[in-house]
Short mmCIF file of C-alpha atoms (C1' of nucleotides) in Angstrom, two decimals:
data_model
loop_
_atom_site.label_atom_id
_atom_site.label_comp_id
_atom_site.label_asym_id
_atom_site.label_seq_id
_atom_site.Cartn_x
_atom_site.Cartn_y
_atom_site.Cartn_z
CA MET A 1 0.00 0.00 0.00
CA ALA A 2 2.96 2.30 0.40
CA GLU A 3 3.65 2.14 -3.31
CA ILE A 4 0.04 2.57 -4.29
CA GLY A 5 -0.14 5.52 -1.94
CA LYS A 6 2.70 7.30 -3.67
CA LYS A 7 1.37 6.95 -7.17
CA THR A 8 -2.14 7.80 -6.12
CA LEU A 9 -0.90 10.82 -4.29
CA ARG A 10 1.01 12.08 -7.28
CA SER A 11 -1.89 11.80 -9.66
CA TRP A 12 -4.28 13.37 -7.18
CA ARG A 13 -1.94 16.29 -6.67
CA ARG A 14 -1.67 16.73 -10.40
CA LEU A 15 -5.42 16.76 -10.67
CA ALA A 16 -5.65 19.40 -7.97
CA ARG A 17 -2.89 21.52 -9.46
CA ALA A 18 -4.32 21.35 -12.95
CA GLN A 19 -7.71 22.38 -11.69
CA SER A 20 -6.47 25.32 -9.68
CA PHE A 21 -4.20 26.41 -12.49
CA VAL A 22 -7.08 26.61 -14.93
CA ALA A 23 -9.53 28.02 -12.41
CA ASP A 24 -7.10 30.79 -11.49
CA ARG A 25 -6.71 31.75 -15.13
CA ILE A 26 -10.43 31.87 -15.74
CA GLU A 27 -11.06 33.94 -12.63
CA ALA A 28 -8.25 36.29 -13.58
CA ALA A 29 -9.65 36.67 -17.10
CA LEU A 30 -13.09 37.45 -15.72
CA LYS A 31 -11.77 39.97 -13.24
CA GLY A 32 -9.62 41.51 -15.94
CA ALA A 33 -12.72 42.00 -18.09
CA GLY A 34 -14.61 43.58 -15.20
CA LEU A 35 -16.93 40.59 -14.95
CA PRO A 36 -18.25 38.78 -11.86
CA ALA A 37 -16.75 35.61 -10.42
CA LEU A 38 -17.19 32.23 -12.03
CA VAL A 39 -20.04 31.13 -9.73
CA TRP A 40 -22.23 33.73 -11.34
CA LEU A 41 -21.81 32.02 -14.68
CA ALA A 42 -22.66 28.66 -13.18
CA ALA A 43 -25.76 30.23 -11.68
CA PHE A 44 -26.75 31.85 -14.96
CA ASP A 45 -26.30 28.56 -16.77
CA GLU A 46 -28.51 26.77 -14.29
CA LEU A 47 -31.16 29.45 -14.62
CA GLU A 48 -31.01 29.15 -18.37
CA LYS A 49 -31.27 25.39 -18.23
CA ALA A 50 -34.29 25.66 -15.94
CA GLY A 51 -36.15 27.84 -18.38
CA GLU A 52 -39.27 29.85 -17.77
CA PRO A 53 -40.50 28.95 -14.32
CA GLY A 54 -37.05 29.83 -13.01
CA LEU A 55 -35.45 28.16 -10.04
CA ARG A 56 -36.09 28.06 -6.36
CA PRO A 57 -33.04 29.09 -4.33
CA PHE A 58 -32.77 25.61 -2.85
CA GLU A 59 -32.73 24.09 -6.32
CA LEU A 60 -29.92 26.39 -7.30
CA GLN A 61 -28.14 25.45 -4.12
CA ARG A 62 -28.19 21.78 -5.01
CA ALA A 63 -27.13 22.43 -8.56
CA LEU A 64 -24.18 24.58 -7.53
CA GLU A 65 -23.28 22.55 -4.45
CA LEU A 66 -22.91 25.59 -2.28
CA GLU A 67 -23.85 26.30 1.30
CA GLN A 68 -27.32 27.63 1.68
CA PRO A 69 -26.27 31.07 2.98
CA ALA A 70 -23.86 31.37 0.08
CA VAL A 71 -26.73 31.00 -2.38
CA SER A 72 -28.83 33.40 -0.39
CA ARG A 73 -26.15 36.05 -0.64
CA LEU A 74 -25.22 35.29 -4.22
CA LEU A 75 -28.82 35.84 -5.26
CA ASP A 76 -28.94 39.02 -3.20
CA LYS A 77 -26.07 40.37 -5.22
CA MET A 78 -27.33 39.17 -8.58
CA ILE A 79 -30.69 40.76 -7.91
CA GLY A 80 -29.03 43.87 -6.52
CA ALA A 81 -27.00 44.14 -9.71
CA GLY A 82 -30.18 43.92 -11.75
CA MET A 83 -29.08 40.66 -13.35
CA ALA A 84 -31.64 38.40 -11.72
CA GLU A 85 -35.24 38.82 -10.81
CA ARG A 86 -37.20 37.64 -7.82
CA ARG A 87 -40.68 36.24 -8.38
CA GLU A 88 -43.18 35.24 -5.80
CA CYS A 89 -44.32 31.67 -6.14
CA ASP A 90 -47.91 30.76 -5.34
CA ASP A 91 -47.61 27.14 -4.34
CA ASP A 92 -45.09 27.67 -1.54
CA ARG A 93 -45.18 30.88 0.37
CA ARG A 94 -41.91 30.16 2.12
CA GLY A 95 -40.00 30.53 -1.08
CA TRP A 96 -39.72 32.28 -4.39
CA THR A 97 -38.13 31.82 -7.78
CA VAL A 98 -35.30 33.48 -9.64
CA THR A 99 -34.87 34.15 -13.30
CA ALA A 100 -32.17 35.99 -15.18
CA THR A 101 -32.93 39.44 -16.56
CA ASP A 102 -31.89 40.62 -20.00
CA SER A 103 -28.94 42.35 -18.41
CA GLY A 104 -28.06 39.10 -16.68
CA ARG A 105 -28.20 37.13 -19.88
CA LYS A 106 -25.95 39.67 -21.52
CA THR A 107 -23.42 39.30 -18.73
CA GLN A 108 -23.75 35.54 -18.92
CA GLU A 109 -22.81 35.64 -22.56
CA ARG A 110 -19.80 37.85 -22.02
CA MET A 111 -18.67 35.61 -19.19
CA ALA A 112 -19.09 32.51 -21.32
CA THR A 113 -17.03 34.05 -24.10
CA THR A 114 -14.31 35.04 -21.67
CA GLN A 115 -14.30 31.58 -20.16
CA VAL A 116 -14.01 29.86 -23.51
CA ALA A 117 -11.12 32.13 -24.44
CA ALA A 118 -9.33 31.38 -21.19
CA LEU A 119 -9.97 27.66 -21.58
CA THR A 120 -8.70 27.69 -25.12
CA GLU A 121 -5.52 29.41 -24.06
CA HIS A 122 -4.83 27.75 -20.74
CA TYR A 123 -6.48 24.37 -21.00
CA LEU A 124 -6.97 23.16 -24.52
CA ALA A 125 -3.67 24.56 -25.68
CA HIS A 126 -1.83 22.16 -23.40
CA LEU A 127 -3.66 19.03 -24.48
CA SER A 128 -3.69 17.12 -27.72
CA ASP A 129 -7.09 16.28 -29.16
CA LYS A 130 -6.67 12.73 -28.09
CA GLN A 131 -5.62 13.66 -24.59
CA ALA A 132 -8.59 15.99 -24.24
CA ARG A 133 -10.96 13.26 -25.33
CA THR A 134 -9.41 10.68 -23.05
CA LEU A 135 -9.40 13.03 -20.10
CA ASP A 136 -13.05 13.90 -20.61
CA GLU A 137 -13.92 10.25 -20.86
CA ILE A 138 -12.05 9.16 -17.75
CA LEU A 139 -13.38 12.01 -15.68
CA GLY A 140 -16.89 11.35 -16.89
CA GLU A 141 -16.69 7.76 -15.74
CA PHE A 142 -15.05 8.77 -12.52
CA LEU A 143 -17.81 11.20 -11.71
CA SER A 144 -20.65 8.84 -12.45
CA SER A 145 -18.98 6.09 -10.50
CA SER A 146 -18.38 8.35 -7.52
CA ARG A 147 -21.88 9.74 -7.66
CA ALA A 148 -23.30 6.23 -7.82
CA SER A 149 -21.58 5.17 -4.63
CA GLY A 150 -20.22 7.72 -2.30
CA ASN A 151 -22.72 10.54 -2.14
CA GLU A 152 -24.23 9.69 1.21
CA ASN A 153 -22.07 11.96 3.28
CA SER A 154 -21.53 15.00 1.12
CA LYS A 155 -20.63 18.17 2.93
CA ASN A 156 -23.85 19.87 1.85
CA ASP A 157 -26.60 17.70 3.24
CA HIS A 158 -27.54 18.79 6.72
CA MET B 1 -15.50 27.35 -32.08
CA ALA B 2 -18.99 26.89 -30.71
CA GLU B 3 -18.60 23.13 -30.84
CA ILE B 4 -15.08 23.15 -29.49
CA GLY B 5 -16.27 25.41 -26.69
CA LYS B 6 -18.94 22.98 -25.61
CA LYS B 7 -16.70 19.96 -25.41
CA THR B 8 -13.92 21.88 -23.75
CA LEU B 9 -16.36 23.29 -21.27
CA ARG B 10 -17.69 19.90 -20.37
CA SER B 11 -14.33 18.36 -19.75
CA TRP B 12 -13.15 21.37 -17.77
CA ARG B 13 -16.24 21.20 -15.60
CA ARG B 14 -15.65 17.53 -15.03
CA LEU B 15 -12.10 18.26 -13.99
CA ALA B 16 -13.29 20.88 -11.55
CA ARG B 17 -16.03 18.68 -10.15
CA ALA B 18 -13.75 15.69 -9.72
CA GLN B 19 -11.18 17.81 -7.93
CA SER B 20 -13.66 19.37 -5.53
CA PHE B 21 -15.31 16.02 -4.92
CA VAL B 22 -12.05 14.45 -3.82
CA ALA B 23 -10.80 17.52 -1.99
CA ASP B 24 -14.03 17.72 -0.01
CA ARG B 25 -13.68 14.11 1.06
CA ILE B 26 -10.09 14.51 2.15
CA GLU B 27 -10.86 17.65 4.10
CA ALA B 28 -13.81 15.95 5.73
CA ALA B 29 -11.69 12.94 6.68
CA LEU B 30 -9.05 15.19 8.20
CA LYS B 31 -11.59 17.20 10.13
CA GLY B 32 -13.26 14.00 11.26
CA ALA B 33 -9.95 12.78 12.65
CA GLY B 34 -9.37 16.05 14.46
CA LEU B 35 -6.51 16.96 12.15
CA PRO B 36 -5.66 20.30 10.54
CA ALA B 37 -6.61 21.30 7.01
CA LEU B 38 -4.89 19.89 3.95
CA VAL B 39 -2.59 22.90 3.46
CA TRP B 40 -0.80 21.94 6.62
CA LEU B 41 0.15 18.63 5.08
CA ALA B 42 1.40 20.34 1.95
CA ALA B 43 3.45 22.64 4.15
CA PHE B 44 4.86 19.74 6.18
CA ASP B 45 5.77 17.91 3.00
CA GLU B 46 7.61 20.93 1.67
CA LEU B 47 9.47 21.33 4.93
CA GLU B 48 10.44 17.69 4.86
CA LYS B 49 11.61 17.93 1.29
CA ALA B 50 13.69 20.97 2.16
CA GLY B 51 15.56 19.13 4.89
CA GLU B 52 17.72 20.59 7.58
CA PRO B 53 18.14 24.23 6.77
CA GLY B 54 14.37 24.54 6.69
CA LEU B 55 12.50 26.95 4.47
CA ARG B 56 12.11 30.67 4.29
CA PRO B 57 8.48 31.75 4.38
CA PHE B 58 8.73 33.13 0.85
CA GLU B 59 10.03 29.78 -0.39
CA LEU B 60 7.11 28.03 1.19
CA GLN B 61 4.83 30.58 -0.38
CA ARG B 62 6.08 29.77 -3.85
CA ALA B 63 5.89 26.06 -3.24
CA LEU B 64 2.34 26.19 -1.98
CA GLU B 65 1.19 28.91 -4.37
CA LEU B 66 -0.53 30.86 -1.66
CA GLU B 67 -0.85 34.55 -0.99
CA GLN B 68 1.94 35.91 1.12
CA PRO B 69 -0.28 36.84 4.09
CA ALA B 70 -1.80 33.38 3.98
CA VAL B 71 1.61 31.82 4.51
CA SER B 72 2.41 34.32 7.22
CA ARG B 73 -0.70 33.32 9.14
CA LEU B 74 -0.38 29.62 8.40
CA LEU B 75 3.09 29.63 9.90
CA ASP B 76 1.81 31.62 12.86
CA LYS B 77 -0.65 28.86 13.58
CA MET B 78 1.74 26.00 12.97
CA ILE B 79 4.25 27.57 15.29
CA GLY B 80 1.55 28.42 17.80
CA ALA B 81 0.46 24.78 17.76
CA GLY B 82 4.03 23.72 18.47
CA MET B 83 4.29 21.90 15.16
CA ALA B 84 6.79 24.19 13.53
CA GLU B 85 9.76 26.09 14.78
CA ARG B 86 11.05 29.51 13.92
CA ARG B 87 14.79 29.97 13.48
CA GLU B 88 16.64 33.18 12.97
CA CYS B 89 18.71 33.23 9.82
CA ASP B 90 22.02 35.02 9.78
CA ASP B 91 22.42 35.88 6.14
CA ASP B 92 19.19 37.87 5.83
CA ARG B 93 17.87 39.71 8.81
CA ARG B 94 14.58 40.47 7.13
CA GLY B 95 13.61 36.85 7.27
CA TRP B 96 13.79 33.61 9.16
CA THR B 97 13.49 29.88 8.62
CA VAL B 98 10.90 27.28 9.54
CA THR B 99 11.32 23.63 10.32
CA ALA B 100 8.86 21.04 11.54
CA THR B 101 9.02 19.91 15.15
CA ASP B 102 8.69 16.28 16.26
CA SER B 103 5.09 16.99 17.09
CA GLY B 104 4.65 18.42 13.62
CA ARG B 105 6.18 15.39 11.96
CA LYS B 106 3.84 13.17 13.94
CA THR B 107 0.85 15.14 12.76
CA GLN B 108 2.19 15.09 9.23
CA GLU B 109 2.26 11.32 9.32
CA ARG B 110 -1.24 10.98 10.67
CA MET B 111 -2.47 13.39 8.04
CA ALA B 112 -0.72 11.49 5.29
CA THR B 113 -2.30 8.24 6.43
CA THR B 114 -5.72 9.84 6.55
CA GLN B 115 -5.23 11.30 3.12
CA VAL B 116 -4.18 8.01 1.59
CA ALA B 117 -7.21 6.31 3.11
CA ALA B 118 -9.54 8.98 1.73
CA LEU B 119 -7.88 8.80 -1.68
CA THR B 120 -8.16 5.04 -1.76
CA GLU B 121 -11.84 5.19 -0.97
CA HIS B 122 -12.92 8.23 -2.94
CA TYR B 123 -10.43 8.47 -5.76
CA LEU B 124 -8.73 5.21 -6.60
CA ALA B 125 -11.89 3.20 -6.04
CA HIS B 126 -13.53 4.94 -8.97
CA LEU B 127 -10.74 4.43 -11.44
CA SER B 128 -9.37 1.35 -13.11
CA ASP B 129 -5.62 0.87 -12.97
CA LYS B 130 -5.34 1.83 -16.56
CA GLN B 131 -7.46 4.92 -16.14
CA ALA B 132 -5.41 6.00 -13.16
CA ARG B 133 -2.22 5.61 -15.12
CA THR B 134 -3.57 7.44 -18.14
CA LEU B 135 -4.95 10.25 -16.03
CA ASP B 136 -1.66 10.71 -14.24
CA GLU B 137 0.18 10.74 -17.52
CA ILE B 138 -2.08 13.26 -19.23
CA LEU B 139 -2.14 15.57 -16.26
CA GLY B 140 1.61 15.35 -15.90
CA GLU B 141 2.08 16.43 -19.50
CA PHE B 142 -0.54 19.10 -19.14
CA LEU B 143 1.18 20.58 -16.12
CA SER B 144 4.62 20.64 -17.59
CA SER B 145 3.31 22.12 -20.80
CA SER B 146 1.37 24.80 -18.97
CA ARG B 147 4.29 25.57 -16.70
CA ALA B 148 6.57 25.83 -19.71
CA SER B 149 4.43 28.47 -21.35
CA GLY B 150 1.86 30.30 -19.40
CA ASN B 151 3.38 31.08 -16.05
CA GLU B 152 4.15 34.73 -16.72
CA ASN B 153 0.98 36.13 -15.26
CA SER B 154 0.21 33.90 -12.33
CA LYS B 155 -1.99 35.41 -9.66
CA ASN B 156 0.79 35.18 -7.09
CA ASP B 157 3.56 37.26 -8.53
CA HIS B 158 3.34 40.84 -7.40
"C1'" DT C 1 -57.64 18.60 13.45
"C1'" DC C 2 -54.03 19.77 16.08
"C1'" DA C 3 -49.40 19.04 17.66
"C1'" DT C 4 -44.90 17.85 15.94
"C1'" DA C 5 -41.51 17.61 12.76
"C1'" DA C 6 -39.35 19.05 8.59
"C1'" DT C 7 -38.23 22.50 4.94
"C1'" DA C 8 -37.26 27.24 2.76
"C1'" DG C 9 -34.88 31.05 3.35
"C1'" DA C 10 -32.65 34.99 6.01
"C1'" DT C 11 -29.53 36.76 9.30
"C1'" DG C 12 -26.05 37.34 13.27
"C1'" DC C 13 -21.56 36.28 14.51
"C1'" DG C 14 -16.95 34.69 14.60
"C1'" DT C 15 -13.32 33.26 11.43
"C1'" DT C 16 -10.85 33.35 7.24
"C1'" DT C 17 -9.35 35.53 3.11
"C1'" DG C 18 -7.51 38.99 -0.11
"C1'" DT C 19 -5.78 43.64 -0.95
"C1'" DA C 20 -3.17 47.25 0.31
"C1'" DT C 21 0.15 49.17 3.03
"C1'" DC C 22 4.00 49.56 6.28
"C1'" DT C 23 8.62 48.56 8.21
"C1'" DT C 24 12.88 46.68 7.83
"C1'" DT C 25 16.64 45.00 5.34
"C1'" DG C 26 19.12 43.98 1.30
"C1'" DT C 27 20.59 45.17 -3.63
"C1'" DC C 28 22.13 48.00 -7.31
"C1'" DC C 29 24.57 51.51 -9.45
"C1'" DA C 30 25.93 56.34 -10.20
"C1'" DT D 1 29.42 55.54 -0.31
"C1'" DG D 2 24.88 56.94 -0.49
"C1'" DG D 3 20.38 57.19 -2.43
"C1'" DA D 4 16.86 54.95 -5.03
"C1'" DC D 5 14.67 50.68 -5.72
"C1'" DA D 6 13.39 45.86 -4.65
"C1'" DA D 7 12.37 42.10 -1.52
"C1'" DA D 8 10.83 39.77 3.07
"C1'" DG D 9 7.48 39.63 6.19
"C1'" DA D 10 3.70 41.58 9.28
"C1'" DT D 11 -0.55 43.73 9.85
"C1'" DA D 12 -4.91 46.66 9.22
"C1'" DC D 13 -9.09 46.63 7.07
"C1'" DA D 14 -12.94 45.12 4.46
"C1'" DA D 15 -15.19 41.56 2.02
"C1'" DA D 16 -16.43 36.70 1.96
"C1'" DC D 17 -17.42 32.48 4.19
"C1'" DG D 18 -19.25 28.81 7.36
"C1'" DC D 19 -21.88 27.70 11.19
"C1'" DA D 20 -25.63 28.19 14.03
"C1'" DT D 21 -29.94 30.01 14.71
"C1'" DC D 22 -34.37 32.15 13.75
"C1'" DT D 23 -38.96 32.81 11.48
"C1'" DA D 24 -42.39 31.35 8.49
"C1'" DT D 25 -44.59 27.84 6.09
"C1'" DT D 26 -45.61 23.13 4.75
"C1'" DA D 27 -45.90 18.15 5.62
"C1'" DT D 28 -46.95 14.31 8.75
"C1'" DG D 29 -49.63 11.34 11.66
"C1'" DA D 30 -51.93 10.24 15.97
#
DNA sequence: TCATAATAGATGCGTTTGTATCTTTGTCCA
DNA sequence: TGGACAAAGATACAAACGCATCTATTATGA
């Protein structure tokens, strides 16, 4: 197990380093373009995917895997910036729904463009086509395998 | 570019999700065992690698890719916990040197064991041997390629 | 139906983080 | 040699975060 530990460790550290390398570049590109942080884009994408009825905050929370107060405050800011809209929802008076505004969708698009540019430069550029495909494939299987088994004790179910 | 963007995006998101999935599990395992956060282990490992003279805080900063104040405070805590030791250094009176104490090395070992256990359960278990090898290989090439080119504007050089 | 439990969401509070700045010391070169 | 500039490290301050808690509403079930 000592030998397995070493190899495992190395590949895990590479995974972590690669991720933070790319994430840092994307965040820097967004900040450089005067755009909000990457979570906003994830939120916009979820809202878009959800379509017309919009999303309940708790649904967005699960999609983004954030703490509940984090979503609460994120939505505060998005609404405060005029990029998301709060709608009352009839069937549950505890909650409400969010949708993106036109301004929000515009920002979403600019963020997406910036992200793709950063990914092209800092991610794709360092992988061959074959490597990119293989990586995607392995990670896809990894994620479905891990989701199938070990999701009982995630940090976000309280 | 629209099509390239979509595939790139998907694989990047998978990379990010896989990393945070594993990182969350390791952090949870450490916390569950009453051990410090993962950065401490990275710091211990760097100190060990550095050997006797120890490390200057700025060297540790570069190794860990953290903000300078973060390292300053991390070392505060490690020293405060009796797990690291501050030594004056003669050749530069602006700075000093850190080394791990026996207590620190003991904690390092327990953390390493905990980490390997978490990796075995939450990382290795979801990959075949071949996938693990391929992943390691691709990420290794990715990292050296990215380090070779795009390290001019990292977020940590001020 | 009414009491109890569970869920949605907000907020208060202590901690952590990043940014900027400050002090001290070392380096460079005219 | 001295005077400007750069580097090491600490710290002040504000923003962000996590945890716990609170209120309001819905679901459960005796």
